Every structure is written in C-alpha cells, then in structure tokens.
Tab-separated table of C-alpha atoms and ligand atoms in Angstrom:
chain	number	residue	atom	x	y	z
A	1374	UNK	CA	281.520	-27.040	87.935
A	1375	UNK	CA	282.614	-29.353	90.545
A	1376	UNK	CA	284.190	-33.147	89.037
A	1377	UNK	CA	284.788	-36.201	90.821
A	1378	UNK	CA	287.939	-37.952	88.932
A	1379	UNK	CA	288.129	-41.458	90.233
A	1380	UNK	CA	292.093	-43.074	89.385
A	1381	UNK	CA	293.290	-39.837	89.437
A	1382	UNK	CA	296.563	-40.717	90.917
A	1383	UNK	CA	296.980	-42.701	87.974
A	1384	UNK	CA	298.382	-42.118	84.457
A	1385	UNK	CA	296.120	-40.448	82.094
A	1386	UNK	CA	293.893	-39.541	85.728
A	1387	UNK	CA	297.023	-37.396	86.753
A	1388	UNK	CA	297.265	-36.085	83.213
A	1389	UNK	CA	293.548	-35.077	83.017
A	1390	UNK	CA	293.933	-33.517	86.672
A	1391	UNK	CA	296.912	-31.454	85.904
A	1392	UNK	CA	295.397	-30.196	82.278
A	1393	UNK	CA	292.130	-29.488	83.922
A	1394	UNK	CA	293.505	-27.081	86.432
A	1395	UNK	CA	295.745	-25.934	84.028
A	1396	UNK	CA	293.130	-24.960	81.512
A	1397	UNK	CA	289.974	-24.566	83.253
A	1398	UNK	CA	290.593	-22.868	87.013
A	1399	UNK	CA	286.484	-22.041	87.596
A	1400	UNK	CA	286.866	-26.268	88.064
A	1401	UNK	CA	287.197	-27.894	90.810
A	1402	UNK	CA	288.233	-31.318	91.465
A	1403	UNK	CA	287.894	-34.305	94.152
A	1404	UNK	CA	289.966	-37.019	93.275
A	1405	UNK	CA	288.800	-40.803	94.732
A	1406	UNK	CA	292.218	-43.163	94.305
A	1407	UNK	CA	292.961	-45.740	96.308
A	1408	UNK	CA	296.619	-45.873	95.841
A	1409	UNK	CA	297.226	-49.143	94.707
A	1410	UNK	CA	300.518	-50.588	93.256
A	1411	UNK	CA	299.506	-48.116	90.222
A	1412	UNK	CA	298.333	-45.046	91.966
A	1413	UNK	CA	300.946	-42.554	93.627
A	1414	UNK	CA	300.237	-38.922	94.816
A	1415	UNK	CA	303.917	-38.083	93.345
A	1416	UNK	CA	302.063	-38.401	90.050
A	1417	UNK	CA	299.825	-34.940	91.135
A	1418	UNK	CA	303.339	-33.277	92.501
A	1419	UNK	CA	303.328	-29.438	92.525
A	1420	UNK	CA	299.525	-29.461	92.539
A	1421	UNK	CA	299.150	-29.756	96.224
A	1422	UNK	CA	296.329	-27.037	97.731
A	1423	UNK	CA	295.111	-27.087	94.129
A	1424	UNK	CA	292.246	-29.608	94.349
A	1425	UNK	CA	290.913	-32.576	96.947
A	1426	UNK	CA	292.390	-35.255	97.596
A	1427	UNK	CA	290.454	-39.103	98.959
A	1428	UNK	CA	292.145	-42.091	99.734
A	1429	UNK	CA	289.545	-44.499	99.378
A	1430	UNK	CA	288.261	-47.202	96.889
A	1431	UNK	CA	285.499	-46.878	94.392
A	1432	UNK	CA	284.057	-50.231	95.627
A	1433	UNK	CA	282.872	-48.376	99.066
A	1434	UNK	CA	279.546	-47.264	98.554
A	1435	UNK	CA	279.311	-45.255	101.361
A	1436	UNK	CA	281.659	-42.934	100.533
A	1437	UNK	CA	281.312	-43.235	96.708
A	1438	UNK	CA	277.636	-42.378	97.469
A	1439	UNK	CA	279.032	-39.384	99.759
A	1440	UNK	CA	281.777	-38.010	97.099
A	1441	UNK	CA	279.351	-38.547	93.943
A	1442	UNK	CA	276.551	-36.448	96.226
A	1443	UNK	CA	278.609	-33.388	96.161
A	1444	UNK	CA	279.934	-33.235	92.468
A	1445	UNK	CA	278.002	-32.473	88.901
A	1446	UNK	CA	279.738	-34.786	87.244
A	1447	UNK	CA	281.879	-37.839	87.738
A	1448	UNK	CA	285.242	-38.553	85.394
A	1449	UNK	CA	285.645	-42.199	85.751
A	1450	UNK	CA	289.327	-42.879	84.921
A	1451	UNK	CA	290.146	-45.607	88.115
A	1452	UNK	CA	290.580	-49.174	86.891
A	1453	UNK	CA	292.979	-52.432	87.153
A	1454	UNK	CA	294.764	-51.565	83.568
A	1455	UNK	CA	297.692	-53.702	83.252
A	1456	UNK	CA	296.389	-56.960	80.788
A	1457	UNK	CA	299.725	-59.066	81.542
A	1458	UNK	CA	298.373	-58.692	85.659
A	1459	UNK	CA	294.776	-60.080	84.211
A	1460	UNK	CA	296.296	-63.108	82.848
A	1461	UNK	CA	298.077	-63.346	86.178
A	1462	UNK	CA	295.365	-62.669	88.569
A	1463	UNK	CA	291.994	-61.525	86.971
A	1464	UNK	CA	290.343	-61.279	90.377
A	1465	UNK	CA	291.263	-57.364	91.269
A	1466	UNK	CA	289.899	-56.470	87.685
A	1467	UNK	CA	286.086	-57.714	88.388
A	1468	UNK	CA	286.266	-55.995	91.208
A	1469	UNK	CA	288.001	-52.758	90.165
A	1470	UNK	CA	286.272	-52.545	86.899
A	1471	UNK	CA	282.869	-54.173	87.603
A	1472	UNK	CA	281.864	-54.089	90.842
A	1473	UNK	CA	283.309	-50.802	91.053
A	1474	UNK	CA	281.741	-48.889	88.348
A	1475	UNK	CA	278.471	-50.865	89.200
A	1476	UNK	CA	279.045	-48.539	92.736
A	1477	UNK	CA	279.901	-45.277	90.895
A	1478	UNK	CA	276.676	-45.432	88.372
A	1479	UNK	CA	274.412	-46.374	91.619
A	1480	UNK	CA	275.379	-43.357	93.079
A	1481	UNK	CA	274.903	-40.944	90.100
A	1482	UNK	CA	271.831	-42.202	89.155
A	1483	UNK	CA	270.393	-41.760	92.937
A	1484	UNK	CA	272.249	-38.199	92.959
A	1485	UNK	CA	270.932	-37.056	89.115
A	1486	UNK	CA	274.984	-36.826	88.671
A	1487	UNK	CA	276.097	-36.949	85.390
A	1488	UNK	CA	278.700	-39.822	84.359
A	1489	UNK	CA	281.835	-40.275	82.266
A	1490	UNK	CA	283.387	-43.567	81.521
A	1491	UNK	CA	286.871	-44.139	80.167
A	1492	UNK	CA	286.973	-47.038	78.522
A	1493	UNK	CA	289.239	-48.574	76.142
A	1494	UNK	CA	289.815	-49.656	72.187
A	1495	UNK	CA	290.424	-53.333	73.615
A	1496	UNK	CA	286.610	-53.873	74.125
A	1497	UNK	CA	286.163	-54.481	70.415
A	1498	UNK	CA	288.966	-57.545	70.562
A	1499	UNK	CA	291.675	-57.225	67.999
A	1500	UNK	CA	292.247	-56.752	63.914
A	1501	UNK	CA	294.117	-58.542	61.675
A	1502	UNK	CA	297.841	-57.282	61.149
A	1503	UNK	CA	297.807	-56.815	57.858
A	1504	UNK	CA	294.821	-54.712	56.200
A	1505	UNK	CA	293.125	-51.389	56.722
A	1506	UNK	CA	290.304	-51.629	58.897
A	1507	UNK	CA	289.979	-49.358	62.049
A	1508	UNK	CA	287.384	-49.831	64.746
A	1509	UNK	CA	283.984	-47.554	64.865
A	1510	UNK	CA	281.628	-47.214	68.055
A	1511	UNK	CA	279.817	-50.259	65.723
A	1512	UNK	CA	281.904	-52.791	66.031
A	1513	UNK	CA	280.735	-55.612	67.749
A	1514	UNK	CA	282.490	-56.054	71.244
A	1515	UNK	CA	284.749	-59.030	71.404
A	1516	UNK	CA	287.342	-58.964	73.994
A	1517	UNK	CA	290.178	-61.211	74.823
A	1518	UNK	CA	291.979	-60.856	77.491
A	1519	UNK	CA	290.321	-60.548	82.024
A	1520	UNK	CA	291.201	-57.388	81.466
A	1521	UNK	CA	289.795	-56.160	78.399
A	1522	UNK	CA	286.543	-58.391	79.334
A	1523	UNK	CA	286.117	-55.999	82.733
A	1524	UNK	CA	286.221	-53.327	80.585
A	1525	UNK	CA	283.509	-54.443	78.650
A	1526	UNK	CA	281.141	-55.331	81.066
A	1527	UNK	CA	281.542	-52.164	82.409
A	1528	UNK	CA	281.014	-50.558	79.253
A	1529	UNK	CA	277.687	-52.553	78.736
A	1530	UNK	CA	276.653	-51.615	82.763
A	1531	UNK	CA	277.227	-48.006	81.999
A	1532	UNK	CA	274.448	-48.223	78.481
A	1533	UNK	CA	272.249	-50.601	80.406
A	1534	UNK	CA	271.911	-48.089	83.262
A	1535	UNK	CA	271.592	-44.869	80.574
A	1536	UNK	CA	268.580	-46.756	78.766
A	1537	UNK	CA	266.683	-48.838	82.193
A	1538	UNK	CA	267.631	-46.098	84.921
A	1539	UNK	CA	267.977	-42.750	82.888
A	1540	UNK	CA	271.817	-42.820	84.193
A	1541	UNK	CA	273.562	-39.201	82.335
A	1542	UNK	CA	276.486	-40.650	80.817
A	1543	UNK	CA	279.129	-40.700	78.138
A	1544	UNK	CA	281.689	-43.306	76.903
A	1545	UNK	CA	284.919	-42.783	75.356
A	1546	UNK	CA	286.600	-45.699	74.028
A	1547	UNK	CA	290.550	-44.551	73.383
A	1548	UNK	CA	293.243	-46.451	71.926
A	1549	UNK	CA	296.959	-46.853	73.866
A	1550	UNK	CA	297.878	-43.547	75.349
A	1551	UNK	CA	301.672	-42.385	75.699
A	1552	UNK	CA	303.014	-39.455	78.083
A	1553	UNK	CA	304.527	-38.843	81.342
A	1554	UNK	CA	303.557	-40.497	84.635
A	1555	UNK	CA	302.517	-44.011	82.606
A	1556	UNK	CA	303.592	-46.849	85.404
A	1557	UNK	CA	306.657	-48.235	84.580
A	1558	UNK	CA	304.963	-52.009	83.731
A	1559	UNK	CA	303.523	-50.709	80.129
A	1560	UNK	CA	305.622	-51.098	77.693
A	1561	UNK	CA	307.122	-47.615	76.841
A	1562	UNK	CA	308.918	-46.630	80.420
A	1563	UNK	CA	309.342	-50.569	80.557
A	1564	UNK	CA	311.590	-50.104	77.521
A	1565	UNK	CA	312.949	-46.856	78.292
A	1566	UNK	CA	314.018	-48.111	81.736
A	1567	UNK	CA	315.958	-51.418	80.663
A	1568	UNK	CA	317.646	-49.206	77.862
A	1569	UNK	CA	318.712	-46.996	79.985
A	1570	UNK	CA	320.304	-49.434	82.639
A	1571	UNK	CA	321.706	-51.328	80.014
A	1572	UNK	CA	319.297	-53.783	78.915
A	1573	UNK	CA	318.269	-55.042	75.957
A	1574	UNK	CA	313.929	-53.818	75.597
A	1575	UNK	CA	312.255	-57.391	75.909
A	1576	UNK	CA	309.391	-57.353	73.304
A	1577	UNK	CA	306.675	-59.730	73.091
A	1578	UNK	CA	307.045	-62.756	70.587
A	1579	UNK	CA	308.537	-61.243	67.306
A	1580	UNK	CA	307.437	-57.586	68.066
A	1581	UNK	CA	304.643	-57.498	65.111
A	1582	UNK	CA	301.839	-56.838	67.156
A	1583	UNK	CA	300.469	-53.421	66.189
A	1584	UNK	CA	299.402	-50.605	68.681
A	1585	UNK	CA	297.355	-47.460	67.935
A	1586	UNK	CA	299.110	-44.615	70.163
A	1587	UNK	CA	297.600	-41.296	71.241
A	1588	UNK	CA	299.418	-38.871	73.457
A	1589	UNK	CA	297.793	-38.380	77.037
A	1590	UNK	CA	297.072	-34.562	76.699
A	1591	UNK	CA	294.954	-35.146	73.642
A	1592	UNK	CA	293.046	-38.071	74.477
A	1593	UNK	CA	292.083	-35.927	77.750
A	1594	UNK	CA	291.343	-32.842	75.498
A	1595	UNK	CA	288.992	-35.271	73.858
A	1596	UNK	CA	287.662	-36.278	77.015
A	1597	UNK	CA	287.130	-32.323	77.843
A	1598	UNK	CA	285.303	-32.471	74.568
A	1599	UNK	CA	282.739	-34.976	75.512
A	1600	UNK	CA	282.378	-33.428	79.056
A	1601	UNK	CA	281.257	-30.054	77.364
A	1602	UNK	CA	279.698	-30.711	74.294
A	1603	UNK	CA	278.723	-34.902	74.240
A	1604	UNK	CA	275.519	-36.016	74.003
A	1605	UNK	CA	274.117	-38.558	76.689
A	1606	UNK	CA	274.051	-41.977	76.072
A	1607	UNK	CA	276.783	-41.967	73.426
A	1608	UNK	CA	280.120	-43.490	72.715
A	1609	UNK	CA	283.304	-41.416	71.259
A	1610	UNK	CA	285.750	-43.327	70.136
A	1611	UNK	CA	289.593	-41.158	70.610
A	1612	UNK	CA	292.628	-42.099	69.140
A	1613	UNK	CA	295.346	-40.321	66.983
A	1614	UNK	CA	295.414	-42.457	63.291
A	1615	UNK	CA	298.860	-43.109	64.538
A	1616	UNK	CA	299.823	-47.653	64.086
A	1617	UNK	CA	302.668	-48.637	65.058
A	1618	UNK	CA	304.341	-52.277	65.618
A	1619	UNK	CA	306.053	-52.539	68.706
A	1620	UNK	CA	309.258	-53.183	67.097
A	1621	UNK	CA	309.166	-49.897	65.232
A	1622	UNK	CA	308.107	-48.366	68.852
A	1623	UNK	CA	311.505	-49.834	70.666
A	1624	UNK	CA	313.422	-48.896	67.138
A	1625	UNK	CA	312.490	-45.070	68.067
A	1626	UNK	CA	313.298	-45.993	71.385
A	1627	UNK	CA	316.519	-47.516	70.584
A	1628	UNK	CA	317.366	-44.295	67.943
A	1629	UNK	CA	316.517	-41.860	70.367
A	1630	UNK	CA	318.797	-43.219	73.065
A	1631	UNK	CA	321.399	-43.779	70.818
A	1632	UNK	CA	321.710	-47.547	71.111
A	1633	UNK	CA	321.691	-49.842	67.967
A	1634	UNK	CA	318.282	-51.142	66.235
A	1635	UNK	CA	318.946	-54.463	66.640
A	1636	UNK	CA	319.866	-54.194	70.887
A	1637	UNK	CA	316.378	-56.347	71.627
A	1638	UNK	CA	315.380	-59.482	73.457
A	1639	UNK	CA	312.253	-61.607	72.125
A	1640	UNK	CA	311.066	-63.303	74.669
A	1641	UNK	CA	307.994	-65.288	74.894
A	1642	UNK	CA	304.891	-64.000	73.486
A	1643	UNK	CA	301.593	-62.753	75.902
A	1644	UNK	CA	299.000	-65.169	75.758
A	1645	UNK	CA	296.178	-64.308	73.749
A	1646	UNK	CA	298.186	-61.447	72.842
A	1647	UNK	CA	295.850	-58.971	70.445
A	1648	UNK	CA	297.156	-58.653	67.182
A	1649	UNK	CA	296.175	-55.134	65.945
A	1650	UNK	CA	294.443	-51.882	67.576
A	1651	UNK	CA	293.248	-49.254	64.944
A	1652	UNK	CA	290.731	-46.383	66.113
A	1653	UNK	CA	288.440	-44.296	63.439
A	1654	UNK	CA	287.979	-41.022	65.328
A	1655	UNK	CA	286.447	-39.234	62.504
A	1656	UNK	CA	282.875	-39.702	63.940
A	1657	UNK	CA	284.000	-38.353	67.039
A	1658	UNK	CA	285.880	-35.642	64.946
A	1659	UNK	CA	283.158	-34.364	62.871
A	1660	UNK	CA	280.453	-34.296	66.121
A	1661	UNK	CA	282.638	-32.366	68.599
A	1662	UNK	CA	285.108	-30.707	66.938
A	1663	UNK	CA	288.386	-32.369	69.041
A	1664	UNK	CA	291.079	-33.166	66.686
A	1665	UNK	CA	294.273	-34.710	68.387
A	1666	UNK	CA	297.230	-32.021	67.731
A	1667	UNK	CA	300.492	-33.518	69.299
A	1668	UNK	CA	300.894	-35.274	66.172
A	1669	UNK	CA	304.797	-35.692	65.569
A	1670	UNK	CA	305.176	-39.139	67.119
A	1671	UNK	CA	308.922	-39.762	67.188
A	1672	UNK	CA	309.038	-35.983	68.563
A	1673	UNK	CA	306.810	-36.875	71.613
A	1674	UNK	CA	308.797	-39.664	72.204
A	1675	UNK	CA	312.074	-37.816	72.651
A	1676	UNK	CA	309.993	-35.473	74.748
A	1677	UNK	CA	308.548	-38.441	76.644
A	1678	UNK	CA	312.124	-40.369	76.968
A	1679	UNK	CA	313.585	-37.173	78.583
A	1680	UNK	CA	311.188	-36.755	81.142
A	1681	UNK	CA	311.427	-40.990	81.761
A	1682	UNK	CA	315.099	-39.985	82.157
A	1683	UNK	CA	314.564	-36.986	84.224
A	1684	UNK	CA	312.135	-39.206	86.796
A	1685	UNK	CA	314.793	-42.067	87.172
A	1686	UNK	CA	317.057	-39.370	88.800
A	1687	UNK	CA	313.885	-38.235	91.208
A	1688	UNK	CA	313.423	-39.345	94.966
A	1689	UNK	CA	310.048	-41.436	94.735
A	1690	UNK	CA	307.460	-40.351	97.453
B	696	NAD	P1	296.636	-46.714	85.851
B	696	NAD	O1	296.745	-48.139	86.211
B	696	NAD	O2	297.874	-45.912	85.583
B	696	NAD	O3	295.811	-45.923	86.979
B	696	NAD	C1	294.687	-46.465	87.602
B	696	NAD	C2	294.414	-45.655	88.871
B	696	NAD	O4	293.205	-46.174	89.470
B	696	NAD	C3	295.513	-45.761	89.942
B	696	NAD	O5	295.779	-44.488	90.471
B	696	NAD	C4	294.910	-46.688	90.998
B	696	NAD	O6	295.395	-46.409	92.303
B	696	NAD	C5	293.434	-46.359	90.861
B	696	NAD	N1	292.578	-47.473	91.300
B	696	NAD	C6	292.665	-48.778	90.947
B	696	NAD	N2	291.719	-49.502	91.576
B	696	NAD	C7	291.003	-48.631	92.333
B	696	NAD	C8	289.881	-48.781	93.194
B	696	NAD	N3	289.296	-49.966	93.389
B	696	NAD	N4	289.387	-47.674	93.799
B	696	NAD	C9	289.960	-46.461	93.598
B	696	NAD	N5	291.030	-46.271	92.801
B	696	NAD	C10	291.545	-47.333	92.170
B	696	NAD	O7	295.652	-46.674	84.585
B	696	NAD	P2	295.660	-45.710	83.307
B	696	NAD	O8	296.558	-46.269	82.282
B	696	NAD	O9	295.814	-44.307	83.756
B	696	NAD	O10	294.158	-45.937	82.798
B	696	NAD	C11	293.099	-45.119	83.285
B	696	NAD	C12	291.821	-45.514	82.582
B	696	NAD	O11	291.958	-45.358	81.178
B	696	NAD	C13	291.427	-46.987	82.797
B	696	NAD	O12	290.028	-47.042	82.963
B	696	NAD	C14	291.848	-47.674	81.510
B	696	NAD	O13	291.025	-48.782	81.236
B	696	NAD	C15	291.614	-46.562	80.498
B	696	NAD	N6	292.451	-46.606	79.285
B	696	NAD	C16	293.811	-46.685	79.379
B	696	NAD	C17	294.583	-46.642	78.220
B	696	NAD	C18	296.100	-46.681	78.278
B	696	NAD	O14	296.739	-46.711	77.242
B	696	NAD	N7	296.715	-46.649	79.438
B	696	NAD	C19	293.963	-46.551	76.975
B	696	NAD	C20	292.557	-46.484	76.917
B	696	NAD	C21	291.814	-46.497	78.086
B	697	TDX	O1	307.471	-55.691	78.152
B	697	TDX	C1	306.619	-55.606	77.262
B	697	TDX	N1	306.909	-56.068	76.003
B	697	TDX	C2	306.007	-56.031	74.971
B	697	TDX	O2	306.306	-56.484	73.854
B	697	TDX	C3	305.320	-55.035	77.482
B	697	TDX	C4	304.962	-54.503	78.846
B	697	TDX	C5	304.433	-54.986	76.430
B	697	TDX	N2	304.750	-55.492	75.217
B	697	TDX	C6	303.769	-55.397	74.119
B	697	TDX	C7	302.392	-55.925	74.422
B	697	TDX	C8	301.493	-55.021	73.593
B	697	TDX	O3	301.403	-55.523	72.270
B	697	TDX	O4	303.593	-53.995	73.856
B	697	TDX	C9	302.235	-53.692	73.556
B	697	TDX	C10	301.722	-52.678	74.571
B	697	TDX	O5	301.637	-53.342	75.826
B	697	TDX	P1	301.069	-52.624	77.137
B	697	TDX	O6	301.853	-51.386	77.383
B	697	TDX	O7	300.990	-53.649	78.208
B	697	TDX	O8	299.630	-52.154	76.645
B	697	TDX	P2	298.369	-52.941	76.011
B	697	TDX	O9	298.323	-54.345	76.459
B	697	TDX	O10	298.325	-52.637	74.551
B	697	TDX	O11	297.175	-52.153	76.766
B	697	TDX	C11	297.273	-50.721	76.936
B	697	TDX	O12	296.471	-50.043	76.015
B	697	TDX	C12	295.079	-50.121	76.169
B	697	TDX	C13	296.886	-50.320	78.366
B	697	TDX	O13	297.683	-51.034	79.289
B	697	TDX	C14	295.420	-50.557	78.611
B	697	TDX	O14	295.063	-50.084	79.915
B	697	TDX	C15	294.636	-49.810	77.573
B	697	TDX	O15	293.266	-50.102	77.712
C-alpha cells in the first residue's frame, strides 16, 4: 500500500508517520508539507531514508494532482490548526483548509484514490460546562471560531464530493490530542515551557473551559482503524472519554514539575472561547473494534513533560 500523508511534518502527521513505519513496514509513505511556521522535518528525526519526503503545498494542483496519482490512498492530516491564529488572521485557514482540501479531493476523485480526512471535535461548536452530554457523528455542526468554521466546510466538501462525485473517503472527527512533537503555541508545551523557565502557565479567563484529551498514538491507531476496516462515506468520531478543565490540566502540570497549584496567571479570556468538548466514541468503538489504550492520563503527562524537557535541551534544525 502506498499513502500520501499531507501535514506530515506536523504534530499528530509526524506521530502517524513514525507509528506507521513502526507498525506496518509493507507501507510506504510520501509526505506533502509545506513547512510552515508549524511544520519542521526535526519532527520526522531518525526516520530519514525511511519514507519520501515533498516540500510543497496542498493548494498546488499540479503537484497535488502528481503526488495523489501515484498513491492508493491519501491521509489528509495538513491544516492551519492553531484557533487563537484564526481570530488573528483567518485568511491562511480558507486557504489551508478549504481551498486546499477542495485540491486534494479533485485529485482523488480524477485518480479513483481513496481519501481520509482528519477533522476535528470543534466542527460540532461547543457544550455546556456543566452536564453530561458528549458529541455523536449526529450532532448538528455549529462552529465558532475561523478556524473551526474551515474545518467544517471542509468536512461538508469532503461528503458533498463522496455523494455528487463518488469521491472514496472517510472522516474522523477527534477531540484535543496530547503527545510529543505538539508545536509549542497549544496549550500543553505552552505551559510546560513557561513552567519550566520560571513562569507562571497563563490560562485563559478563569481556566473552566473543559477539553476532551486523547493521546496522539491512539487517535492515529484509530485512524489506522478507519484506513483498514471503515466504510466509505462515513464519519468516526475518536476521542478517549477523558474531560478535563484546563485548570486541572496546568494543576498536573504544576504537580508533576513540582511547582505549587496555585503558580498561575489568568489572563484575558479567548474570544468566543468554546466552553466544553466531549466525544462519544462508542459508535466508532463497537464498528471497528479501536479502543484508545494509553489511558492513565496524569501518567502520559509525566511521560509527555519529560520528553518537552528533553527537547528544550535539543539543537532545533
Ligand atoms: P499542526 O499545525 O501541528 O501541523 C500542520 C502541518 O500541516 C504542518 O506540518 C504544516 O507545515 C502543514 N501545512 C499547513 N498548511 C499547509 C499547506 N497549505 N500545504 C501543505 N502543508 C501544510 O497540526 P496538528 O495539530 O498536527 O493537526 C493535524 C490535523 O489534525 C489538522 O487537520 C487538525 O485540524 C486535526 N486535529 C487536530 C487536533 C489537535 O488536538 N491538535 C485534534 C483534532 C483534529
Ligand atoms: O496559553 C493558553 N492558555 C489557555 O488557557 C493556550 C494556548 C490555550 N488555553 C486554553 C484554550 C483552550 O480552552 O486551553 C485550551 C486548549 O487550547 P489549544 O491548545 O489552543 O487547543 P484548542 O483551541 O482546544 O484546539 C485544539 O484541539 C482541537 C487544536 O489546536 C485544534 O487543532 C484541534 O482541532
């Protein structure tokens, strides 16, 4: 099987890269990235030789049309993913996330390629903070934020294209992921970092807003699932049953680093800022068979603090 992986100098990209040739060496793998401010080939480090590498951006169509030609499938991980740059400067993300996977399902559908989007939890909008409800693949889209928007429009491109154009895809809709190589602007190596020199974390208006978080390597094992046994023209919804408010996130934080709970800045509040993520994954569960297994939370976190720590000591390339 030969995969295109577009972002894959990127986070959970570079995760799913390093796991897939990890796990599954009859693979191979082109990765498209254009190295922006998010991408880095230090993120793929030690896997040099082991797979392709393209500089280039998803919005080309030439050479999207030449890379998707070649593959089976397509992994579409690349995306503007940072909402606090959205509010900033939503520009980059219709682009990106639009126009570009506009490009990629062109190409597939003229090449009979099949098609993986990774998209996100934040396409459904947000949930109260107190109560019990989780999103399903039927709640009604409702985004808030440039950023989440993009995602949702490209969502609704990728379905539009499965039912008018017979496009092969998938959709996986995953809540916040945690792990190594996450850029430094998300709030967990944000924290981690400004601990570490000193700092007090800075969290978002009074730290109540509640996020749903998954470890990288399972919400990739979950995209493995969909690539091998998912059903065209669904949507999976991945996440790990795991809420947290982002004070008791920088309270592990602060535990694990051995700093006192109450060494934290509030400073002003994101605006629009979602309340509450919350993903059901038992659908998802029950179809495929994935089941996320890195489940001891504050345990990954110590794992993922250490290799934070590690990195700050590292030459960057
Ligand atoms: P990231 O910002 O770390 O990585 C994005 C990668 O895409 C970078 O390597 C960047 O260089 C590349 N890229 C950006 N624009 C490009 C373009 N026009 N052409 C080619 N490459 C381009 O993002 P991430 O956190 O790894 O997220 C990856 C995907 O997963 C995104 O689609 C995001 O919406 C989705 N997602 C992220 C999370 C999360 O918690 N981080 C959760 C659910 C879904
Ligand atoms: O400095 C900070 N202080 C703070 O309180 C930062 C960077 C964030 N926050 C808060 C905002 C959010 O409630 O922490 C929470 C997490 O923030 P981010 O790491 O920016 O993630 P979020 O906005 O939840 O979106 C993430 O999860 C879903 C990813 O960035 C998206 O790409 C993904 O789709």
């Amino acid at each position: 099987m030969r995969i295109l992986v577009t972002g894959g100098a990127g986070f959970i990209g570079s995760n799913f890269v390093r796991r897939t040739l990890e796990t599954r060496p009859d693979v191979s793998v082109v990765v498209l990235d254009a190295l922006t401010y998010a991408g880095s080939l230090s993120n793929l480090s030690g896997l040099l030789g082991k797979y392709e590498f393209v500089e280039g951006n998803i919005l080309n169509s030439a050479l999207v049309d030449s890379l998707v030609s070649r593959v089976d499938q397509v992994v579409h991980f690349a995306a503007e993913s940072h909402n606090d740059n959205s509010l900033k400067s939503p520009k980059p993300f219709i682009d990106t996330n639009i126009l570009g996977t506009y490009e990629l399902i062109q190409a597939c559908v003229k090449h009979d390629v099949k098609f993986h989007h990774i998209s996100t939890d934040e396409v459904f909008g947000d949930l109260p903070l107190s109560g019990s409800e989780k999103f399903t693949a039927e709640t009604p889209y409702n985004p808030s934020s440039p950023y989440s928007s993009s995602k949702a429009a490209s969502d609704l491109l990728v379905r539009a294209w499965v039912r008018s154009f017979g496009l092969k895809a998938t959709i996986s809709n995953c809540s916040n992921n945690f792990g190594p190589y996450q850029h430094e602007e998300k709030l967990i190596p944000r924290m981690i970092g400004l601990i570490a020199s000193g700092k007090k974390p800075e969290l978002y208006g009074n730290g109540a807003n509640v996020r749903d978080w998954i470890h990288v390597d399972d919400h990739n094992d979950g995209v493995w699932a969909i690539l091998e046994r998912g059903v065209v023209g669904r949507t999976y919804l991945l996440g790990a049953d795991n809420q947290r408010s982002n004070l008791e996130v920088v309270q592990v934080l602060l535990r694990i680093m051995g700093k006192p709970e109450d060494f934290i800045s509030f400073i002003e509040d994101r605006p629009g800022h979602d309340l509450r993520y919350a993903i059901d994954a038992s659908a998802t569960e029950a179809e495929l068979g994935w089941k996320p297994v890195r489940g001891n939370f504050e345990e990954r976190l110590a794992e993922t603090v250490e290799w934070y720590l590690g990195r700050l000591n590292l030459p960057k390339d």
